[in-house]
Each structure stands twice: as C-alpha cells, then as structure tokens.
C-alpha cells in the first residue's frame, strides 16, 4: 500500500510554478504526458497584477444586532449602530453607506452634528469617535478614549460644539467637538445631589438642556433622581427624588414641564414651578384590579413628548404592558389626545425616534413620523394619518425574512430579464402603505456610467427564492418564488411528515440558473430538485415527479476494521461507533412495513394546479429512503438547456435525467463510473456486488432488455409514468444502485459559525457506509432523521449560519477521519474509505477520448478524491427526434487527477477566450401557438472547433480543486500548466470570470485569502489576505462573478459586495452616493417681545465662556486620551475639492481664529483687571502709610 501511495503522490504532486511539460499530470492510464508544442499554448495574456485591487463596495440588508439610532432633521439622513461596531447611514434610495469601528466595540449611542456633515459615536469600549460625513466614504477625524469612567449617555445640543457625556459613576463631562478635548468643567455626582443623601444616585441615564434656557442642564440618574444644574452658577436649581427608576425624559417645547418614563410602567409629568411631586402619574396599560390595586407593568423604556400647533401633543413610548399578558408581542404606543393606539411589532424594539419639522427644541415640534428600529426590521410610521400606516421601505431590509441558506451572483445578464422579473413581481406586492414619500430622503445619488444588469439570487430556509436587481451597487427585490408550493403541506402526526414539521424541509441548498434560457433549478435539503421554466402567462399544469434510488447497498463497502476506520458521527458526538449489524432495531423497524423504504421525504402535488406567471415548476426529482435510512443530500448539480439534460450527484453516486422526456438516463454509483479505469485500489467488495455486471458504462448494446441499456438509454417505446422509480422491485439491480451512508459531505446549517476556530474542508469528510450505528430506542428514528445525514434547520435561531463540516468529535481517531484529506494529499484517505462524493458537474462540448476528432456533448464529473471523469453523450439534434429518440450515454472517457476535491470546470479555446456552455434561447412554453409559424427550439452552440482556424482542433480545460489548478489540452489530455494554490489551507470557492476584457481564475481560500490566477498559464496575479477569520456562513455563501465582483453573507442579515478589479475601485467614488448636501439651516421662529422679555436670558448663554480652557482650565490627562483619526487629512483633501470644501475649510479657519482671538482677549482683560487691582492696593497702602513716622512701622 505504501508503494502504491508513493506512485500516486508522484502523479499528483507538481512544481509550484506550473512549468510546461510537467510530468505531474496523468492521462487516462495514469502515465505522465509529453510536453506540448509551443504552438498549442501560444496565448497572448493581457492581465497583469495592476489590473487587480480588492476593496469593499457596498453592504445590503438590515444591520445585524442593531443597538442605536440617530436622525439629522435638516439633512434627513438616518444612522444605525450595531453590536459589532458597524454604522449604517441611510438617505434616499441609493444613498447607503457602511462604516466600521476598528475596535469592533458595540455602538452605544449616535449623535449627529445637525447639518454639519458629522456624526459622533459612543462605543462600549468607552471611546467617542467623530466621523466626517462630507466624503463618500466616511472616516474618523478624532477619537477620545475614557480611561477611568464608563460612558452611559451623550447629548449634543443643536448648534453647539460642546458635547455632554454622562458616565456610570454619575459624573457629567463636557467635550469640545472641534478639538475633541475634555473641558475642565465637570459636574460631579456628589455636587449634583444633596450632601445629606446617603446613597449613590447611579449612572447618568439622561442629559438634556432646557428649551427655556440653554444654561440649565437636566440630569437624570438611574435611581430616580433628577437634577437641573445651572451651568453658570455651578449649582442645582432643584432636585427630584422619585421612588421608581428612570429610563428616559422628554421636554415640553416651552421648557416649563417634562415627562419621565419609569421601570414600573408609569409616566410622570413634572412642572418646574413645583418639583416636590409630579402633577400627573399615569399607568397607560395598567388596569385597576378587583382588589383596587394596579396591575404590575413592564418598564417604559423610552418616552417622547412632542407638541403640535393644531392638535393635542403626541406621547409616544415603548413597553409598559402588563406582566400577566404572556406572549404579547412588543408594542409601540401612540397617545394623541384621548386616543391611544397600540402598534404590535414582530420583533423587540431596540430604539425609536420621532421625526419633527424643526431642529429647534424650543419650537412647536410638529412630529410627522416615527422611526422604529426593531431587532430585525426598520419601520417608519406615518403620524399625519389617523390610522398610522407604515411607509414602504425602499431599502432591502428583508433579506433575512427567512434565513439565507445559499447565494448566487450573475453579472452582465440579458438586459430584458430584469424588467420582466420586476413586472411579474410587482403584481404580488403588499398594499396598505402610506401614500407619502419616504421621509428619510437625504443625500444625492446618480446612476453611474459603469453599470450593467446584475442579479443576485438568495435561497432561504423556508424554501423561498428571491431575485434581486443588483445593478449600479443598489439592491431591489424583483421577484419571489416559493418552492414549497410544489409539495403538499406536511401534516402533524402523519408518519414521516411528523418528523419534518419541526425542521425546514424545503430549505434551499443550491440553485442553478441559465439567464439566456431562463431555466431554473433548485436543490433542497430533503434531497429534492425542482426544475422551473419561465412563462409570462398563467397556466394549469401538473408537476411531473421522478423518484431516484441513489443509495448504497449494505454490503457495498466492507472492511475488516470497519468499526475503527469508519466512525459514524452523531449529532452530539457522544455515541460510540458500533457495528451496524448489532444496533437494536426501533419498534417500528421490526416489521418490513415499519421501515421507511422507497419513499421520498416530501409528497409532490399530484393534481392539476393553477400557476401564476413567472417561474412554473415542471419537474420534481426526489431521492428515496432505503431500509429506514434517509437519502444523502445532493452535493452537485448542473443543467443544460441545449441538451435538455440535468445531472446531479451526492456521496453515493451520479444520476442524469432527461427533463424533456422526463426519464432517468443514468443512476450509478461513483465506483461504477470508472469501469476498468479506476485509479485507486479499493477495499474488498462484497461477493454479491462482484458478481453483478459493472460494464454498463463501458459497453453499449442494442438490446433494449439489457441492463446496460437500461442505465445508459432513455426508453421511448412506452409511456413512462410520472414516477419512474416507484417500485424498486421492477427495476434492475444496478439502477436501484447504492444505499445511503450515514454521513454526508455537504454544508450544514448550525447555530455556531466556527468549528474549533477554523474552517474545515467542505468536501473532505469520507462517507461511512452501512446503517447508522447509534442506539435506536424510542428516539431511534428521530436520531436517524436528524443526524448528520439530515441536519436540522432551526427556525428559532437568529441566523442561518453555515457550517461546512460534520460535527467534530474530540477523539483523535474521529478527527483524523474527518479532516485527514483536507490537510494532506487527495490519496491520504484511500485506505480508510472508498466512498467518493460527486462534488462538481459541468455539461459542455468537449472530447471524451484522446482519439475523438470532433467535439461532442460531454459531462465532466469531479469527485471528492480529486478525480475528473469525462462521460460522452449522443443527443439527437432534430427537434422531433429529440422528443422521441433516446439520449445515449457512452462509457467513461478520460480520467484526470488533481490534489484535493474538484471544485470547478471551465473551458477556453486555444486563443484563451472563454467557451460558454451551449444553451437554448428562451421561448414561452405557454404562449399561444401560431399555426403558420410553428415554434422551434433555437440552440446557441459555442463549439471549440468554431474558432480554431489558427490553432487547429482542440480546446483548453481549466480544472480547479481544493489544492491546485490545472490546465489540460483536449483531446490529447496533456497537462499544460499546473499551480499549487495552497498547501496549508484549501480553496472554498473557485470560478473562471471575465475581468478587463480577459479571463482569470478567482479563488477564495479557507484562510481568508482571495487570489486570482492568469489563464491559461496560471500565473499568480493577486493574493490578498482579506478575511483572516473566515466563518462558516461566509464560506458557504461566497461567490464570484464577472466584472471583478464577488459577494458573501457578512452577517445573517447582510450581504457584502466586494470588487477585486482595479478599474471598479477607481470608479467606485463615482458610483457611491453623497451623504452630505449643502442645505441652509432653517431660521428660528421669532420669539416675540413678551416671550423674549419674560423667557429668561437663554440667548445670552455662552458655552465657550464657561467650558473653555481659560475659564474651566484643562481636564486631567489621565481621565481621557485623545487619538487623532486617520481620516482627518483625507477628509480635508476630499472636502477641498469643491465649494462646500472651501466653505468648510474657511469656516474651520475662522472658528479657530475667532477662538484664539477670544482667548487672547480674555487673557488681556484678565491682565488689565489684575493690574487695576494691584494699583488699587498700592494706592491704599500708600495712603495708609503716608502720615506715619519711621518708628511706627
């Protein structure tokens, strides 16, 4: 065995550079190839490293785990902070910006510098940051890190440059926004409360300046203490001690009264004339019980008190419901006069904010909307209508409506596909929204010149599919498809369906879409495939169902040490492996009738159904249960509209379906695909299987009754029923081929994002054969159903995080079995297991054998052991013959070898141009027929021989695996170039994409590296460590597309798009929206003579005089540390490129000059006063001593 391994290692290893004529690639017989001639590889490559640069472009979706909310009432932009340190800034549709704090600390609070183009963020690491929003990509100008105190609340008065910061110790500090330096003015907690108070008032939970007088600061402490602090005289005007804890405070605009919300569900109204007790206490949701006591209520977390000119004020608050009503959803209550409206929310309320007409807090507020930030949604309520409708959200905030389980990205789509999908999807939009325009309408955005049609497809846990228009870095939903409508609803208590209702049986695993033919295929978690055709007309149709028995016989793989070499992972990892012959049967499996056999996981609707325009299900393919074991999940899929064929595989084998004739052409184990060309030495196989014929792929017979023709030909002499494989007893043994193994090398959906801190290979797990080796008591069937063969989709989880490996056992033996091949060569696990998964499939025009003179339709098959198989096919070309004559599948042709699991195939002509797979031009299947012009199939072929005038026949095949990439010349099968992509990690995703009018191979590795290789020479062009800590969700959803773009699910609710093209990076500034637009600040209303006379001296308050260094001195250096931001100079450079920049720069210079002049004037005045005092004292002393004698001194 060691000798055999050395031979294989010699065949599969290669030099890193990929030299011509490398003897490392084997042909079908496993012998080294001869060096190709220079003529064969004379391709002028145009891509160089300078064509590539990696950067983020835009993030779509709802901010994950939001924590804070802010709104600029003049600029009309909204900011949302998150627990991971992210900040999303939203304006009009198209204005959507994402910023990230480097520390990753949660955002506690956000404060806009209203109409100044700046934002202050307070984070959980007790750091304040000032963001410059006057550039398309905001950057931090200043940071201030508090060392000894924790930040709990911030308040920035309108048109003020002094920020009040409350802390956990109860102190209030003041920060200069321009210099981001602490003032020496501090309101200490022990000065704010009375000396006689024996207890600490708690953290500061509220700060606000009085609308009547800006020199009065209202401080709310958590314990229920409220203090109004006179900033001028540095003492408290009044103190309120209330029994209940305070959560928030809201002022009346006249500044004579304010409202507080408390932890007992009450609202208290206080008048400044009498602060000994509240003049009004209400429990909005607390009813009086029979014994006369009030119901206990939940805390009111926030209240807003907003006045109106022509009606009663609005009192808006969250929480406050009574405790006895269990199960009630979170609510927002709007009290307007005597009317009380309770709005129930789908998710808990994080924060809400009333949007008002004026930015001044001493004017009538006139609220027109309420922004409600929920844990998983953003809602804006229209306050101008009595029924309080919500606005239709223009942002794609519902990506996570059901957890995302897979993604696909298509650039340069046919231009007509987006309008068609939008017109059909628009018919199913919800109604009842407010008729007014979306109120968050700030910023500017224009459609850039570098745009082309792009579509993103997301698959979800509930079986739904969403098509999104992703053109011009925006995202808008076009069309939603529900795959569950093809099946009957699972009913509780009915056998196998009862086990499915707790899961997501329709969850989408992968999708395959051909934009040209509009053929769409969906692979589901229940081992099912649905094929859809697109139609602009509704229709009455019956879905055809095919059932495939793609399982492994229990005797198929036998090893003397099966217990040791093939451990079966259970869901918890705690069950010890047992021989499958000895497990105790479940009560239901003792009789043949009690074992699930030859039944699919789901029941297809078997009646005529009315389907609306759009994608209409035509065919459902399902894998069957065998002897009580569930079918293995499907790991690969490809569909070709020109051939009318669909191929799929899993860790048991491969199946090919003719979806035009609705027949199964091939259903065979991976091992039987090789025939005599098997490159591996397999374990001993059972005598029963050895006696069976395995020549179905290597010999063809004209006898319709032969087993070989049953497997390679679609019979057309008889009408096939809708379910071809209903009864396995009438089928030949090879067709009902392989039985289920218990472990599947597919992606899982689990709650955690990491496995042992690193990402494991998605296809490196060997599949253990035989029955599940878990003890089967009363929970036996449940364990089998929900074990690694059928991972659960949990609806209660906050995110569908993607997992790429089996649950890891803590024993060395199981770890070695699960990860062995992902850390060594592709042959390291040959002696452990013979199961081999089909990892990728590709139809195309190619050469199945070395001797082929012309290209023919072929199916390229890649396996988890690094083997590439070519299966030639014969497909009738005439349209009538195509529906009548059978498609024949020839024996396996070439066998090529690579390190690691095969991930991707692609084909180039000899000039290096990308060869697309042939396709059928779309035609509406339900369109009315014209008798004069019968409809015909229009096929588009990209044959390799069509562009070979200068190079002769042949084409290049690019094959990429987890470890390396190779370029083969067909039909000679000689390896022209080879490149070892990674030794320490493995490739998760690889695609051949077009960039800058050329093509390259783009790879994403498990260690977070994104790299590109030239084609066909496989020269490294870019290698960037983009995501050092790759989690499973990113690994599952990462995908490349043409134009140098890619995307992945950065959180359970957000899609992050990136580009690796230098050209797009250069044009990105043009494509992004402007957050800041020059707008004049609205003027304050005239207060009138009487109000100005009796309203105090609010307008004469000068904060600079109180808080400046001259008056207050400097703060302690150990209290806070100033950190200059990296975006300061960058922001100035960007701002200097326009009129706004000039004005901003001039304003900053004037402010600085004015500040210096003011300081100089203050110092001069201080010196003059000091001089006058000295002169006075000297004169008094002179007069006193004038008449005294010398001896009197």
mmCIF file of N, CA and C in Angstrom, residues 564 567 569 756 808-820 832:
data_model
loop_
_atom_site.group_PDB
_atom_site.id
_atom_site.type_symbol
_atom_site.label_atom_id
_atom_site.label_comp_id
_atom_site.label_asym_id
_atom_site.label_seq_id
_atom_site.Cartn_x
_atom_site.Cartn_y
_atom_site.Cartn_z
ATOM 1 N N UNK A 564 -13.272 0.719 13.239
ATOM 2 C CA UNK A 564 -12.226 1.675 13.550
ATOM 3 C C UNK A 564 -12.072 2.716 12.447
ATOM 4 N N UNK A 567 -15.891 5.617 11.610
ATOM 5 C CA UNK A 567 -16.780 6.037 12.697
ATOM 6 C C UNK A 567 -17.931 6.854 12.147
ATOM 7 N N UNK A 569 -20.472 9.805 12.842
ATOM 8 C CA UNK A 569 -20.685 10.952 13.718
ATOM 9 C C UNK A 569 -22.164 11.106 13.980
ATOM 10 N N UNK A 756 -13.889 24.594 15.975
ATOM 11 C CA UNK A 756 -12.535 24.576 16.524
ATOM 12 C C UNK A 756 -11.720 25.779 16.054
ATOM 13 N N UNK A 808 -17.550 17.889 14.998
ATOM 14 C CA UNK A 808 -16.237 17.321 15.271
ATOM 15 C C UNK A 808 -16.248 16.590 16.593
ATOM 16 N N UNK A 809 -15.865 15.328 16.583
ATOM 17 C CA UNK A 809 -15.695 14.574 17.813
ATOM 18 C C UNK A 809 -14.351 14.934 18.418
ATOM 19 N N UNK A 810 -14.217 14.724 19.721
ATOM 20 C CA UNK A 810 -12.998 15.140 20.389
ATOM 21 C C UNK A 810 -11.945 14.043 20.410
ATOM 22 N N UNK A 811 -12.209 12.925 19.809
ATOM 23 C CA UNK A 811 -11.205 11.875 19.787
ATOM 24 C C UNK A 811 -10.282 12.073 18.603
ATOM 25 N N UNK A 812 -9.030 11.648 18.776
ATOM 26 C CA UNK A 812 -8.058 11.802 17.700
ATOM 27 C C UNK A 812 -8.471 10.991 16.487
ATOM 28 N N UNK A 813 -9.079 9.829 16.752
ATOM 29 C CA UNK A 813 -9.423 8.953 15.629
ATOM 30 C C UNK A 813 -10.451 9.597 14.723
ATOM 31 N N UNK A 814 -11.504 10.144 15.332
ATOM 32 C CA UNK A 814 -12.542 10.752 14.503
ATOM 33 C C UNK A 814 -12.036 12.017 13.836
ATOM 34 N N UNK A 815 -11.166 12.769 14.529
ATOM 35 C CA UNK A 815 -10.628 13.974 13.917
ATOM 36 C C UNK A 815 -9.792 13.614 12.699
ATOM 37 N N UNK A 816 -9.055 12.554 12.813
ATOM 38 C CA UNK A 816 -8.217 12.148 11.687
ATOM 39 C C UNK A 816 -9.081 11.729 10.508
ATOM 40 N N UNK A 817 -10.192 11.044 10.822
ATOM 41 C CA UNK A 817 -11.071 10.613 9.739
ATOM 42 C C UNK A 817 -11.739 11.794 9.069
ATOM 43 N N UNK A 818 -12.124 12.807 9.846
ATOM 44 C CA UNK A 818 -12.910 13.881 9.257
ATOM 45 C C UNK A 818 -12.070 14.907 8.525
ATOM 46 N N UNK A 819 -10.811 15.095 8.949
ATOM 47 C CA UNK A 819 -10.017 16.169 8.367
ATOM 48 C C UNK A 819 -8.788 15.678 7.627
ATOM 49 N N UNK A 820 -8.604 14.372 7.512
ATOM 50 C CA UNK A 820 -7.329 13.864 7.001
ATOM 51 C C UNK A 820 -7.024 14.389 5.612
ATOM 52 N N UNK A 832 -8.831 4.356 4.046
ATOM 53 C CA UNK A 832 -9.812 4.471 5.120
ATOM 54 C C UNK A 832 -11.234 4.261 4.610
#
